[in-house]
Coordinates of C-alpha atoms in Angstrom, one line a residue:
X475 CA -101.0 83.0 175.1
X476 CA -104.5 81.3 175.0
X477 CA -104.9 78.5 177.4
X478 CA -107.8 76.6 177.2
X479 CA -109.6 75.1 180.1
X480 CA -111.3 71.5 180.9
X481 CA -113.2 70.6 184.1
X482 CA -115.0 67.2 184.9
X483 CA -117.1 68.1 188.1
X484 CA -117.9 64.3 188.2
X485 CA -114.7 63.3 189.1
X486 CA -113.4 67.0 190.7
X487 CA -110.6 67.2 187.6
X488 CA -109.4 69.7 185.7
X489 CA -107.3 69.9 182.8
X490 CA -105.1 73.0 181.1
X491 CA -103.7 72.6 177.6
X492 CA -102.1 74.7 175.3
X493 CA -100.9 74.3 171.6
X494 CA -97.5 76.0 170.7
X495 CA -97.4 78.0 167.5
X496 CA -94.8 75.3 166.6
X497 CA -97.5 72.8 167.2
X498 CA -96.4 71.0 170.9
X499 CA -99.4 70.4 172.5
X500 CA -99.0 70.8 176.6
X501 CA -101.4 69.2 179.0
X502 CA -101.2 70.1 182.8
X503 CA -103.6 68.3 185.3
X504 CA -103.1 69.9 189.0
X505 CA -103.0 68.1 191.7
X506 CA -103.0 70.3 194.8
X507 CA -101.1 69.1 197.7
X508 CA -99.5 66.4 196.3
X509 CA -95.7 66.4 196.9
X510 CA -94.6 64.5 193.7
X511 CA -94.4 66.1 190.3
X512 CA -94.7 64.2 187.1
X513 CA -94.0 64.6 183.3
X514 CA -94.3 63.2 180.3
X515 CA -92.5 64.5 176.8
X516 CA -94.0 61.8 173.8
X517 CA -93.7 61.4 170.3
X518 CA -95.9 59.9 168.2
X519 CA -93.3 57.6 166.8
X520 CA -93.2 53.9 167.6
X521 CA -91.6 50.4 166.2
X522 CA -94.5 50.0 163.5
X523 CA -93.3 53.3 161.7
X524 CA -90.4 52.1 159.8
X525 CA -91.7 53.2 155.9
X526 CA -93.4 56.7 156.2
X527 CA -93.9 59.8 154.3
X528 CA -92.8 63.3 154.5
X529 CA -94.0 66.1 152.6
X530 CA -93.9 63.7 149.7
X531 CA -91.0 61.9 150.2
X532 CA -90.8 58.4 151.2
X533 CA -88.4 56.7 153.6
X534 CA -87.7 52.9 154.8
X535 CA -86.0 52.5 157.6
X536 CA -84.8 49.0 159.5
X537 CA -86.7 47.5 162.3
X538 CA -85.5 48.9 166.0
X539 CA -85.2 52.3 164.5
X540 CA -87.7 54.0 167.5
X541 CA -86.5 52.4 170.3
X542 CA -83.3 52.4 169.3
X543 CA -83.6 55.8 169.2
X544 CA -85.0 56.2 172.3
X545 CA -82.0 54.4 173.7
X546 CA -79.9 57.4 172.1
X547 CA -81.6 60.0 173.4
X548 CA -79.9 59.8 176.7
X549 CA -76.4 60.1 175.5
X550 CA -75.0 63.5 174.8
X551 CA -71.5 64.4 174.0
X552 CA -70.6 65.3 177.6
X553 CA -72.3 62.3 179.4
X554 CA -74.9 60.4 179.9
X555 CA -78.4 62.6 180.8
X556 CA -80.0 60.1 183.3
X557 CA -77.1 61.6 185.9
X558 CA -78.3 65.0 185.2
X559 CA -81.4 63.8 186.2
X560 CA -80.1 62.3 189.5
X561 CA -78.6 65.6 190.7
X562 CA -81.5 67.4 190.4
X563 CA -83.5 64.6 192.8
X564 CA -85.4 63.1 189.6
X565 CA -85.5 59.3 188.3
X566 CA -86.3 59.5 184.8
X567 CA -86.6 56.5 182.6
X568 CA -88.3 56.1 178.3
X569 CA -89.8 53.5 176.8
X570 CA -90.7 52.5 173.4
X571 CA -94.1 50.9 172.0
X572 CA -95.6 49.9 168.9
X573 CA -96.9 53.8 168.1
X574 CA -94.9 55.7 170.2
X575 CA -92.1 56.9 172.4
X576 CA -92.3 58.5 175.9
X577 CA -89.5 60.0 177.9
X578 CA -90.7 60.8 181.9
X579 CA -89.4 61.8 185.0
X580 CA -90.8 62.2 188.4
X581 CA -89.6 64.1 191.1
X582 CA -90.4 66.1 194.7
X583 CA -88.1 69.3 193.6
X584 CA -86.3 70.9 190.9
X585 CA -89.2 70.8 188.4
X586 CA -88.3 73.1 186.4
X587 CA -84.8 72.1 185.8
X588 CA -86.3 68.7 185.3
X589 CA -88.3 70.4 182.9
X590 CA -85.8 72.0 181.1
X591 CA -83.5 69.0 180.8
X592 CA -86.0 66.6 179.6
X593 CA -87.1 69.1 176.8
X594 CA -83.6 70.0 175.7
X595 CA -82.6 66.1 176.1
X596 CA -85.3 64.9 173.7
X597 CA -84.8 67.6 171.4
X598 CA -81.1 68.3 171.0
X599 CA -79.8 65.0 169.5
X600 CA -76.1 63.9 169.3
X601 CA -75.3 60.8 167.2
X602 CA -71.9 59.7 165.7
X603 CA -70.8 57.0 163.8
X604 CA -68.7 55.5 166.7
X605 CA -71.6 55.8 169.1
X606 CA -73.9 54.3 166.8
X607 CA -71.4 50.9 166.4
X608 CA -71.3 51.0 170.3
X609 CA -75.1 51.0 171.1
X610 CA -75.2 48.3 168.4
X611 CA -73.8 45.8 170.6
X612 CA -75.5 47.3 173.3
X613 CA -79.1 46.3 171.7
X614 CA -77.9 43.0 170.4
X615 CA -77.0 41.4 173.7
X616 CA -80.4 42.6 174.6
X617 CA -82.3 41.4 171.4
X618 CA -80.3 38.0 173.0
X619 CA -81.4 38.1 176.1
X620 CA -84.8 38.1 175.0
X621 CA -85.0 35.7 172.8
X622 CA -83.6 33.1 175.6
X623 CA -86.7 34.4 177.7
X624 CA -89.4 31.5 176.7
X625 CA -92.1 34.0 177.4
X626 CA -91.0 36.5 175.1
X627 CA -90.5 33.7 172.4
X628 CA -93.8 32.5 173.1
X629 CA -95.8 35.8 172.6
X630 CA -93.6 37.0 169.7
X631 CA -94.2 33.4 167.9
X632 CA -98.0 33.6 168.2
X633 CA -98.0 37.3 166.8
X634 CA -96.0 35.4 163.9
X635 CA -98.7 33.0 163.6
X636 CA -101.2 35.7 163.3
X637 CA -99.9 38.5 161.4
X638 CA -98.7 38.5 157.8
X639 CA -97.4 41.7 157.0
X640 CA -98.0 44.0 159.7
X641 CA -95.4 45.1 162.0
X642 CA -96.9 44.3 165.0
X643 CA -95.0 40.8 165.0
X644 CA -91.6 42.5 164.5
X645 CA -90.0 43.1 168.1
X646 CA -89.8 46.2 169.3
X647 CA -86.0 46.4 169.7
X648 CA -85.6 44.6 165.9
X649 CA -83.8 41.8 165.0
X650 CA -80.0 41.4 165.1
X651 CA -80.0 41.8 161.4
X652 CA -81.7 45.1 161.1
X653 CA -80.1 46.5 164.2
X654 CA -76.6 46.7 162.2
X655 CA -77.8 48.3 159.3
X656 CA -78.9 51.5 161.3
X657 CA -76.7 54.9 160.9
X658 CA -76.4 58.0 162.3
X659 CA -78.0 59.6 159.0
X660 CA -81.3 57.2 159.6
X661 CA -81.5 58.4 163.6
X662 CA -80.8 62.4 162.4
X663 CA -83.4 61.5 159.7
X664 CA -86.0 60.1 162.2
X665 CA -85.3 62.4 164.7
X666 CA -86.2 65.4 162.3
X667 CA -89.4 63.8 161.3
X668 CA -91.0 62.7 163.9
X669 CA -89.6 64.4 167.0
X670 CA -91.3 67.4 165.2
X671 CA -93.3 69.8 168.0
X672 CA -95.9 69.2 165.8
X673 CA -95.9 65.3 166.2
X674 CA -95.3 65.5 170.5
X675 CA -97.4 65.9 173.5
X676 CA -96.5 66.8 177.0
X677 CA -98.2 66.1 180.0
X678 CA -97.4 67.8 183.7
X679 CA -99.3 66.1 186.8
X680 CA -98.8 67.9 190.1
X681 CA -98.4 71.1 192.2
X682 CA -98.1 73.1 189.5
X683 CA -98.9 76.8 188.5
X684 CA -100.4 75.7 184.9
X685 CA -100.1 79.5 183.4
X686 CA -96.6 79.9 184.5
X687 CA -95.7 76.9 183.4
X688 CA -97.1 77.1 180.0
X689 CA -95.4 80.6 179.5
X690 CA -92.3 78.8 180.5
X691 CA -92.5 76.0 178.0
X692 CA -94.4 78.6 175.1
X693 CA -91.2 80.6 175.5
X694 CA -88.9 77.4 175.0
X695 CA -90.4 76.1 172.2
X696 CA -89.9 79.6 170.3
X697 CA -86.6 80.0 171.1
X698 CA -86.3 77.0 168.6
X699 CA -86.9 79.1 165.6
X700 CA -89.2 76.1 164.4
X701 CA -91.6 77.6 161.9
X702 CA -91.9 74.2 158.9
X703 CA -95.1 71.7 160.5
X704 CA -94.0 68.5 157.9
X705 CA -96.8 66.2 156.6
X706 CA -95.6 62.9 158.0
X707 CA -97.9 59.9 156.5
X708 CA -97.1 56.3 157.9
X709 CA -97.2 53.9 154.9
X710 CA -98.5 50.1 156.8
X711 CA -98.1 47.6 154.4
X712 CA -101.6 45.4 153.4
X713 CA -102.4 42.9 155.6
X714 CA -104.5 39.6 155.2
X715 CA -107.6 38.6 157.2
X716 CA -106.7 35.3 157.7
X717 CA -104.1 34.4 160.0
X718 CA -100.6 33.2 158.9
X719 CA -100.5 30.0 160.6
X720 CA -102.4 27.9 162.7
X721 CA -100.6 25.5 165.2
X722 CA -97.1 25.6 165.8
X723 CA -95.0 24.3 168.7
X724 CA -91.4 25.6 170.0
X725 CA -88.4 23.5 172.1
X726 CA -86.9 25.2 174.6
X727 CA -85.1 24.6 177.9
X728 CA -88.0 24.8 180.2
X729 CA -89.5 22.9 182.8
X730 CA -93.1 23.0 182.1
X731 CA -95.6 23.4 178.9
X732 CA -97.0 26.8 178.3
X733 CA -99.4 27.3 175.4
X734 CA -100.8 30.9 174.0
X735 CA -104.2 31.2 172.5
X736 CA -104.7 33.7 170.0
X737 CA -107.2 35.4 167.7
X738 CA -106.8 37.7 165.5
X739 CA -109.2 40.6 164.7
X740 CA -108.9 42.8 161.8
X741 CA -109.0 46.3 162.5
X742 CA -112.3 47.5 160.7
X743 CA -112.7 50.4 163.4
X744 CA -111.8 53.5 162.8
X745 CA -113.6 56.1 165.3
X746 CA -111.4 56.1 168.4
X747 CA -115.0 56.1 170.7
X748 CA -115.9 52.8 168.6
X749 CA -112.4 51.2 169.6
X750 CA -112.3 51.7 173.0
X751 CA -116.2 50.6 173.6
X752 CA -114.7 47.5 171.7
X753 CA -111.6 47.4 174.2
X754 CA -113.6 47.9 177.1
X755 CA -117.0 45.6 176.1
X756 CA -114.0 42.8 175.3
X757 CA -112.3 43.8 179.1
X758 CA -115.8 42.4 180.1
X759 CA -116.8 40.0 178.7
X760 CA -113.0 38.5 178.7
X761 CA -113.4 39.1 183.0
X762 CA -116.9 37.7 182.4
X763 CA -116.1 34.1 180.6
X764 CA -112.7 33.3 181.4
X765 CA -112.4 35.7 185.2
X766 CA -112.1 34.2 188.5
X767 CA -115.5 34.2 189.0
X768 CA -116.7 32.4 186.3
X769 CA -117.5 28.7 186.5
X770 CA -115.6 28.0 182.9
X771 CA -112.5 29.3 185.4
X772 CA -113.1 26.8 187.4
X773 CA -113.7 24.2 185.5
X774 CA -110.7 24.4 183.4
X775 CA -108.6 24.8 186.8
X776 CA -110.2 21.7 188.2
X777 CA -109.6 19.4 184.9
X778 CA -105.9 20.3 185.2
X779 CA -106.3 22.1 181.9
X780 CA -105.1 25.9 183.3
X781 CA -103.2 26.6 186.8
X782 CA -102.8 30.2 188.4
X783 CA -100.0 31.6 185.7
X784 CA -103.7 31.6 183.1
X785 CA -103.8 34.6 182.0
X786 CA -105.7 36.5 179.2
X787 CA -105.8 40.2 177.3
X788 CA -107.1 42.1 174.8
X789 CA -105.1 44.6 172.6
X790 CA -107.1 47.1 170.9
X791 CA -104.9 49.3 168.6
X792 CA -105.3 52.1 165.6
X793 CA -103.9 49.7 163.2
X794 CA -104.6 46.3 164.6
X795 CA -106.4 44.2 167.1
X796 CA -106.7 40.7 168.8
X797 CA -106.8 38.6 171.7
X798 CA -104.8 36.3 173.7
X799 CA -105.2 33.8 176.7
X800 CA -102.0 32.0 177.9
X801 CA -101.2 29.5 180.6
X802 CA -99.0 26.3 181.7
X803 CA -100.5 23.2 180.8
X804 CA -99.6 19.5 180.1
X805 CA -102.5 19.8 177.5
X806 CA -102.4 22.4 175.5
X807 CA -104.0 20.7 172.4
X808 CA -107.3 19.8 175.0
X809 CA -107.1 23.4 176.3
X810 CA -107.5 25.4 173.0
X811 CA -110.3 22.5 172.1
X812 CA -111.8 23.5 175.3
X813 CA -112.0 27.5 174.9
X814 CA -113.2 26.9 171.3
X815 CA -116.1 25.1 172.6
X816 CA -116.7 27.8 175.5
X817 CA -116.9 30.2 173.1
X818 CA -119.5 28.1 171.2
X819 CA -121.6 27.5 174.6
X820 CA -121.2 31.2 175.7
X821 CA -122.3 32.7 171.7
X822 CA -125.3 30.2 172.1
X823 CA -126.6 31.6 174.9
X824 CA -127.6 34.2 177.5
X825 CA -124.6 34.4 179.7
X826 CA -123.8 38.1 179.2
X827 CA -125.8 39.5 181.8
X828 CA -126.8 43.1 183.5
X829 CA -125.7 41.7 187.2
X830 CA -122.2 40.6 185.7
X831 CA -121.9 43.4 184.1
X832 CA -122.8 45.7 186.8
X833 CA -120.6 44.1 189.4
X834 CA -117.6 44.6 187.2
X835 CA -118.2 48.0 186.3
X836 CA -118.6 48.8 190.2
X837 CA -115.3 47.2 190.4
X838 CA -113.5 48.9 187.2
X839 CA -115.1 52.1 188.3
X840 CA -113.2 52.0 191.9
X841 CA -110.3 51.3 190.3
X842 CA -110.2 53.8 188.2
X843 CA -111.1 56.7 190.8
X844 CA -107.9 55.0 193.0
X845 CA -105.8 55.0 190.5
X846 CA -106.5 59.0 189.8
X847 CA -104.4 59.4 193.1
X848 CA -101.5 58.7 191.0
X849 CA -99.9 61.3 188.9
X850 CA -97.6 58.2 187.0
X851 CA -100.7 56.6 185.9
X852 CA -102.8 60.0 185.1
X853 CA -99.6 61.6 183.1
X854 CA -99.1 57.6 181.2
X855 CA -102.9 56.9 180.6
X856 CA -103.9 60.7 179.6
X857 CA -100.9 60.6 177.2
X858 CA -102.0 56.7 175.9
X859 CA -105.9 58.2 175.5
X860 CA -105.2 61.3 173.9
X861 CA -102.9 59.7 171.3
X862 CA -105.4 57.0 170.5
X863 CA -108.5 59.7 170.0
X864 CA -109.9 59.7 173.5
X865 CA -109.8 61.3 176.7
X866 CA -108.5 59.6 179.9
X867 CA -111.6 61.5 181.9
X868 CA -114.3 60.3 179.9
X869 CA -113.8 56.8 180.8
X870 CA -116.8 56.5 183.3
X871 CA -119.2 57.9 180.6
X872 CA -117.9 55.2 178.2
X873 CA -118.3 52.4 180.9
X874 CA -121.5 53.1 182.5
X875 CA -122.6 53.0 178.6
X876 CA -121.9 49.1 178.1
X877 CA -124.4 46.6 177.9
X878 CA -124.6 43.3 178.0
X879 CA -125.3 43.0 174.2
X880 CA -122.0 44.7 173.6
X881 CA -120.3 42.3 175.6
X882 CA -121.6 39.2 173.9
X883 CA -121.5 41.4 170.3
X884 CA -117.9 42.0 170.8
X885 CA -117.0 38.4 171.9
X886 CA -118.6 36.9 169.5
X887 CA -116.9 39.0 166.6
X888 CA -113.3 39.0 168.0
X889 CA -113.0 35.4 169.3
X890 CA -113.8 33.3 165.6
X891 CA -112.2 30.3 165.7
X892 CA -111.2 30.8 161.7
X893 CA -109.3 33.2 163.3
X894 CA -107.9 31.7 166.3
X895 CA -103.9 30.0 166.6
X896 CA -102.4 28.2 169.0
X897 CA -98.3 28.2 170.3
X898 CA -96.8 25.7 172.5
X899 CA -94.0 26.3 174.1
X900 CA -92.4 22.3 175.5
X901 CA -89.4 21.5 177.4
X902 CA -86.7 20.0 174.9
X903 CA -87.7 16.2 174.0

C-alpha cells in the first residue's frame, strides 16, 4: 500500500491520501487531540447529471434522480440506517447538490463501525418497486412544501429567467412530474454508474491513525471484487449566452416585496485555479461595492431602496456561473435601476483599491484559519475543492494573489447589464 503524503508548514496541516486499486480516492487530515471524528463518503453525481454516458452508451434519466437517490440510500431492507447510526453515538445526515452527493457522519466513538456502516450503506443498495411508489409521495409533499416557500420560488424563478437549457434551473429534488416517472431499474442504473469507486472520494478529519485506517478501508474496497473503472461522460445540453428573460414578477401570499437581481455569466473558464481566482476576486469586489462598509450600502439603505434581509452571492461552478443580490423592497423596479447605475460609476472609476482589498483579505484570512478548527467544515470544503480541481489548503496562496485589477476585471465582466434579470416577488393584489 503506497500512501502518499501532503504537509502545508504555513498553516501546520498535513494531509494522507491513498487511491484504491478500484479507484476510491481516501483523504485523512489529523487532527491531534480533537475529540470529534468526521467523515465524508461523496460521489461525483449531482441533479445536473440526468443524460450521461457510459462506456458508450447513453442514458436519460428524469429530474430528482440524485437526490432522490440519496434519499434511498438510507433505507435497507431491515430498517432504516440513520438508527444504526444512533446506536453507535453518531448523527449522520446526506445532502444533494447540483454536481454531487455526500453522505457524513460525525461522531466522539465508534469510528470504525461508523466507518463500516457508512461505506456498506452507500454501497449496498436496496430498491423495490413498492419502496420506490412510497418515497414518491414522500418527495412530492416535499417538492410542495417548497414551492409554498416564497424564497425558494423567488430564487428558482430568477434561475428560470436566466438559464435556457441548462439544468441549473431545474430543482434539485425535480418536479412532481418527473418524480413519478422514476423506477427502481433507473436508481440500480445510477447507482452502478456513478456510485463507482472510481467516481467517489472520502474524507476522514480527526484522531485518527491514517495508515491503519487506510489499510482498513484498502481491505474493504477489495473485498468488493470491483475490477471494471466505466467511462462515465455527462452529456449538458447547449446553452445560450443571453438570458431567457428579462423582468418577471410573481403573486404570492406574502407580506412584503422581495426582488432578486441576477446576472448571468457564461462559463468560458475552464482551469479550476482560473475559476476560483474568479470566485474569490468576485467575493471581493461583491464585499467591496455592495458590503457593509461601503457607502453604495448605505446609500441604498438610507433611500429605503434595501433593509437588513439585502443580501448578495456569487456562484462559481464547472458548468456555469452568475451572480445574485436580493432584498425586500417596496421598489424593486428603482432598486435594479439603481445597481445598474453602481455598476456604471464603480466600472468608470478607481474604486477597487489595495487598502480595501487588503483589509478584506486580513478578514477572509482569519476566517479561514478559525474555521480550520472544525473538522465539519475541513472534511465539507476539502471534499467541495478537491472535486472542483483545487485544494482547500492552498486557499491563502490564491488570496494573498488578488489585486485590485482583478477585482474590478472580474466585476466588470460578470455584472453586464445585457446579462442582468430581475424577479419580484409581491403580495397578492
Amino acid at each position: 500500500m503506497k500512501m502518499q503524503t501532503r504537509e502545508y508548514n504555513g498553516i501546520d496541516e498535513k494531509v494522507y491520501s491513498h487511491t484504491c486499486s478500484n479507484g476510491l480516492e481516501i483523504f485523512i487530515i489529523p487532527k491531534r487531540g480533537y475529540s470529534k471524528k468526521f467523515a465524508t463518503y461523496t460521489t461525483k453525481y449531482g441533479s445536473m447529471d440526468d443524460f450521461f454516458r457510459v462506456d458508450g452508451s447513453e442514458f436519460m434519466v428524469p429530474d430528482g434522480i440524485a437526490h432522490f437517490l440519496e434519499h434511498k440510500m438510507f433505507e435497507k431492507e431491515d430498517g432504516d440506517v440513520f438508527n444504526l447510526f444512533s446506536k453507535h453515538g453518531a448523527n449522520a445526515n446526506a445532502f444533494t447538490s447540483y454536481d454531487r452527493t455526500s453522505y457524513l457522519f460525525s461522531t466522539t466513538e465508534d469510528f470504525i463501525k461508523n466507518l463500516d456502516l457508512l461505506m456498506n450503506m452507500v454501497e449496498q443498495p436496496y430498491f423495490t418497486d413498492e419502496t420506490v411508489a412510497r418515497e414518491v409521495g414522500i418527495i412530492n409533499e416535499e417538492i410542495k412544501m417548497y414551492q409554498d416557500n416564497p424564497g425558494y420560488r423567488l430564487y428558482f424563478e430568477t434561475l428560470n429567467q436566466m438559464y435556457h437549457e441548462l439544468p441549473v434551473k431545474t430543482d434539485i429534488a425535480g418536479t412532481l412530474e418527473s418524480i413519478s416517472e422514476i423506477t427502481k431499474e433507473h436508481l440500480f442504473k445510477c447507482h452502478s454508474t456513478f456510485y463507482h469507486p472510481s467516481n467517489m472520494v472520502m474524507i476522514l478529519v480527526g484522531d485518527l491513525d491514517a495508515e491503519a485506517l487506510i489499510s482498513h478501508i484498502e481491505d474493504h474496497q477489495e473485498s468488493r471484487g470491483i475490477t471494471h473503472i466505466p467511462s462515465i461522460e455527462r452529456l449538458l445540453p447547449a446553452e445560450p449566452a443571453d438570458i431567457a428573460m428579462k423582468h418577471k414578477v410573481l403573486e404570492m401570499d406574502v407580506q412584503d416585496t422581495k426582488v432578486m437581481i441576477g446576472f448571468k455569466k457564461r462559463q468560458n473558464l475552464a482551469d479550476a485555479s482560473d475559476r476560483l481566482l474568479r470566485d474569490l476576486s468576485m467575493m471581493f469586489a461583491l464585499d467591496m461595492v455592495f458590503g457593509e462598509q461601503s457607502p453604495y450600502y448605505y446609500e441604498l439603505m438610507d433611500a429605503g431602496l434595501i433593509d437588513d434581509s439585502f443580501s448578495f452571492s456569487h456562484i462559481e461552478e464547472k458548468s456555469f456561473a452568475h451572480t445574485l443580490l436580493t432584498s425586500t423592497t417596496e421598489e424593486p423596479e428603482k432598486l435594479a435601476e439603481r445597481v445598474s447605475e453602481i455598476i456604471s460609476e464603480v466600472s468608470a472609476g478607481e474604486f477597487f483599491t489595495e487598502e480595501k482589498l487588503s483589509n478584506q483579505k486580513r478578514e477572509v484570512l482569519g476566517d479561514y484559519l478559525s474555521s480550520l478548527n472544525s473538522p465539519e467544515y475541513i472534511a465539507n470544503q476539502f471534499t467541495k475543492y478537491h472535486l472542483d480541481g483545487y485544494d482547500l489548503y492552498r486557499l491563502p496562496e490564491i488570496i494573498e494573489s488578488i489585486t485590485p485589477d482583478d477585482a474590478r476585471k472580474h466585476f466588470i465582466d460578470v455584472m453586464d447589464p445585457d446579462k442582468m434579470v430581475e424577479c419580484i416577488l409581491k403580495p397578492h393584489g
